[in-house]
Amino acid sequence: MSAYREGDRTVVLIPARMSEAEEQRWVTVMLDKLAAQESKRVLGDTELSERAGRLSELYFAGRARPASVRWVTNQNTRWGSCTPAEGSIRLSHRLQGMPEYVVDYVLVHELAHLLVPGHGADFWRLLEAYPRTERARGYLEGVVAADRLPHLPAARGE
Ligand SMILES: [Zn+2]
């Protein structure tokens, strides 16, 4: 049995002879396993730099060229930051385990700051190149809002 992502689809391979009830149960188990694996997979700083390079090619014709891209653990109020003079980009470790498109959005955002400082109309126009900007911003706003909620009792079995 195995499960993997193929673009936007998730493929779960299970033996044909299973009953429908068994099939349902295993699909749930495999999807949970896949989600757990994904949230554990963390890009290293080298992979992060490579990813930033690819995103710059894809959305800014390679014009944003960071000198360094790395994770930092001392950044709890911001998801990412950028020092254009040094060409350095830092991402909060709190993004680790979040969906790829969210991490990509923060990278694209900081890359854009290498080209346009501040958050004026020019900046957001640049960000329109990344198709999941709105969705990623919504996700991050949700995370911030959830952090502010009173903590709920832990779910059963956790
Ligand atoms: Zn910004």
Short mmCIF file of C-alpha atoms and ligand atoms in Angstrom, two decimals:
data_model
loop_
_atom_site.label_atom_id
_atom_site.label_comp_id
_atom_site.label_asym_id
_atom_site.label_seq_id
_atom_site.Cartn_x
_atom_site.Cartn_y
_atom_site.Cartn_z
CA MET A 1 0.00 0.00 0.00
CA SER A 2 1.26 3.47 -0.71
CA ALA A 3 0.13 7.04 -1.10
CA TYR A 4 1.69 9.98 -2.85
CA ARG A 5 0.87 13.38 -4.28
CA GLU A 6 0.72 13.95 -8.01
CA GLY A 7 0.30 17.67 -8.60
CA ASP A 8 -2.98 18.60 -6.95
CA ARG A 9 -4.14 14.99 -6.71
CA THR A 10 -3.41 12.39 -4.05
CA VAL A 11 -2.97 8.82 -5.23
CA VAL A 12 -3.57 5.96 -2.79
CA LEU A 13 -2.65 2.48 -4.02
CA ILE A 14 -4.42 -0.39 -2.25
CA PRO A 15 -5.00 -4.06 -3.13
CA ALA A 16 -8.08 -4.61 -5.33
CA ARG A 17 -9.48 -7.42 -3.18
CA MET A 18 -10.35 -5.20 -0.20
CA SER A 19 -13.93 -4.66 0.88
CA GLU A 20 -15.30 -1.15 0.57
CA ALA A 21 -15.23 -0.64 4.34
CA GLU A 22 -11.60 -1.80 4.57
CA GLU A 23 -10.74 0.39 1.63
CA GLN A 24 -12.24 3.45 3.33
CA ARG A 25 -10.39 2.71 6.53
CA TRP A 26 -7.03 2.28 4.76
CA VAL A 27 -7.45 5.39 2.65
CA THR A 28 -7.92 7.37 5.87
CA VAL A 29 -4.87 5.74 7.47
CA MET A 30 -2.70 6.37 4.39
CA LEU A 31 -3.78 10.01 4.07
CA ASP A 32 -2.98 10.64 7.74
CA LYS A 33 0.43 9.02 7.29
CA LEU A 34 1.17 11.11 4.21
CA ALA A 35 0.18 14.33 5.98
CA ALA A 36 2.40 13.41 8.95
CA GLN A 37 5.38 12.76 6.64
CA GLU A 38 4.86 16.04 4.85
CA SER A 39 4.73 18.09 8.01
CA LYS A 40 8.00 16.52 9.17
CA ARG A 41 9.89 17.15 5.96
CA VAL A 42 11.87 20.33 6.43
CA LEU A 43 13.99 21.95 3.75
CA GLY A 44 17.59 22.61 4.70
CA ASP A 45 19.11 26.06 4.13
CA THR A 46 20.70 24.88 0.86
CA GLU A 47 17.38 23.57 -0.44
CA LEU A 48 15.75 26.77 0.69
CA SER A 49 18.25 28.82 -1.37
CA GLU A 50 17.68 26.61 -4.39
CA ARG A 51 13.96 26.98 -4.01
CA ALA A 52 14.27 30.77 -3.78
CA GLY A 53 16.34 30.69 -6.97
CA ARG A 54 13.68 28.69 -8.80
CA LEU A 55 10.88 30.98 -7.57
CA SER A 56 12.84 34.04 -8.68
CA GLU A 57 13.25 32.50 -12.16
CA LEU A 58 9.59 31.58 -12.30
CA TYR A 59 8.02 34.83 -11.12
CA PHE A 60 10.62 37.57 -11.47
CA ALA A 61 12.60 36.41 -14.51
CA GLY A 62 15.51 35.74 -12.15
CA ARG A 63 15.88 39.43 -11.24
CA ALA A 64 15.74 38.84 -7.48
CA ARG A 65 19.10 37.33 -6.49
CA PRO A 66 19.45 36.78 -2.76
CA ALA A 67 22.97 36.33 -1.38
CA SER A 68 21.66 34.13 1.42
CA VAL A 69 18.41 32.45 2.37
CA ARG A 70 18.09 30.73 5.72
CA TRP A 71 15.82 29.67 8.55
CA VAL A 72 15.93 31.56 11.82
CA THR A 73 14.36 30.69 15.15
CA ASN A 74 14.43 34.18 16.69
CA GLN A 75 11.66 35.56 14.51
CA ASN A 76 8.30 35.01 16.12
CA THR A 77 6.30 38.02 15.04
CA ARG A 78 7.23 37.98 11.37
CA TRP A 79 7.13 35.10 8.88
CA GLY A 80 10.04 36.37 6.89
CA SER A 81 12.40 39.28 6.62
CA CYS A 82 14.80 40.67 4.13
CA THR A 83 17.80 42.99 4.24
CA PRO A 84 18.07 44.28 0.67
CA ALA A 85 21.50 45.89 1.27
CA GLU A 86 22.96 42.48 2.14
CA GLY A 87 20.65 40.48 -0.09
CA SER A 88 19.79 38.27 2.86
CA ILE A 89 16.44 36.60 3.41
CA ARG A 90 15.40 34.96 6.66
CA LEU A 91 12.39 32.72 7.19
CA SER A 92 10.82 31.99 10.56
CA HIS A 93 11.12 28.34 11.60
CA ARG A 94 7.40 28.59 12.46
CA LEU A 95 6.75 28.10 8.74
CA GLN A 96 8.27 24.63 8.88
CA GLY A 97 5.51 22.07 8.49
CA MET A 98 3.18 24.51 6.76
CA PRO A 99 2.00 23.74 3.21
CA GLU A 100 4.59 24.28 0.48
CA TYR A 101 2.59 27.03 -1.22
CA VAL A 102 2.67 29.04 2.02
CA VAL A 103 6.46 28.76 2.40
CA ASP A 104 6.78 29.63 -1.31
CA TYR A 105 4.61 32.68 -0.80
CA VAL A 106 6.83 33.99 2.01
CA LEU A 107 9.91 33.35 -0.14
CA VAL A 108 8.32 35.14 -3.11
CA HIS A 109 7.33 38.01 -0.78
CA GLU A 110 10.87 38.45 0.53
CA LEU A 111 12.37 38.04 -2.95
CA ALA A 112 10.08 40.83 -4.13
CA HIS A 113 11.52 43.07 -1.40
CA LEU A 114 14.91 42.75 -3.09
CA LEU A 115 13.26 44.54 -6.02
CA VAL A 116 10.76 46.82 -4.28
CA PRO A 117 11.05 47.93 -0.64
CA GLY A 118 7.90 48.52 1.40
CA HIS A 119 4.36 47.36 0.72
CA GLY A 120 3.13 49.91 -1.80
CA ALA A 121 1.05 49.26 -4.91
CA ASP A 122 4.22 48.41 -6.90
CA PHE A 123 5.07 45.71 -4.43
CA TRP A 124 1.67 44.00 -4.54
CA ARG A 125 1.58 44.25 -8.31
CA LEU A 126 4.81 42.25 -8.34
CA LEU A 127 3.28 39.66 -6.01
CA GLU A 128 0.36 39.12 -8.38
CA ALA A 129 2.74 36.96 -10.41
CA TYR A 130 2.51 34.30 -7.71
CA PRO A 131 -0.93 32.68 -8.20
CA ARG A 132 -1.41 31.63 -4.59
CA THR A 133 -0.70 34.95 -2.89
CA GLU A 134 -4.27 35.46 -1.63
CA ARG A 135 -4.65 31.88 -0.48
CA ALA A 136 -1.32 31.89 1.37
CA ARG A 137 -2.07 35.21 3.06
CA GLY A 138 -5.43 33.80 4.16
CA TYR A 139 -3.70 30.73 5.58
CA LEU A 140 -1.19 32.81 7.55
CA GLU A 141 -3.92 35.13 8.84
CA GLY A 142 -5.78 32.03 10.00
CA VAL A 143 -2.71 30.80 11.88
CA VAL A 144 -2.33 34.17 13.62
CA ALA A 145 -6.04 34.24 14.51
CA ALA A 146 -5.90 30.67 15.86
CA ASP A 147 -2.92 31.60 18.05
CA ARG A 148 -5.02 34.32 19.67
CA LEU A 149 -7.90 31.98 20.54
CA PRO A 150 -8.08 30.58 24.04
CA HIS A 151 -6.50 27.15 23.92
CA LEU A 152 -9.02 24.39 23.45
CA PRO A 153 -8.72 21.16 25.41
CA ALA A 154 -6.54 18.69 23.51
CA ALA A 155 -8.43 16.39 21.17
CA ARG A 156 -9.19 12.89 22.39
CA GLY A 157 -6.25 10.52 22.05
CA GLU A 158 -3.59 13.20 21.77
ZN ZN B 1 6.98 42.54 3.26
#
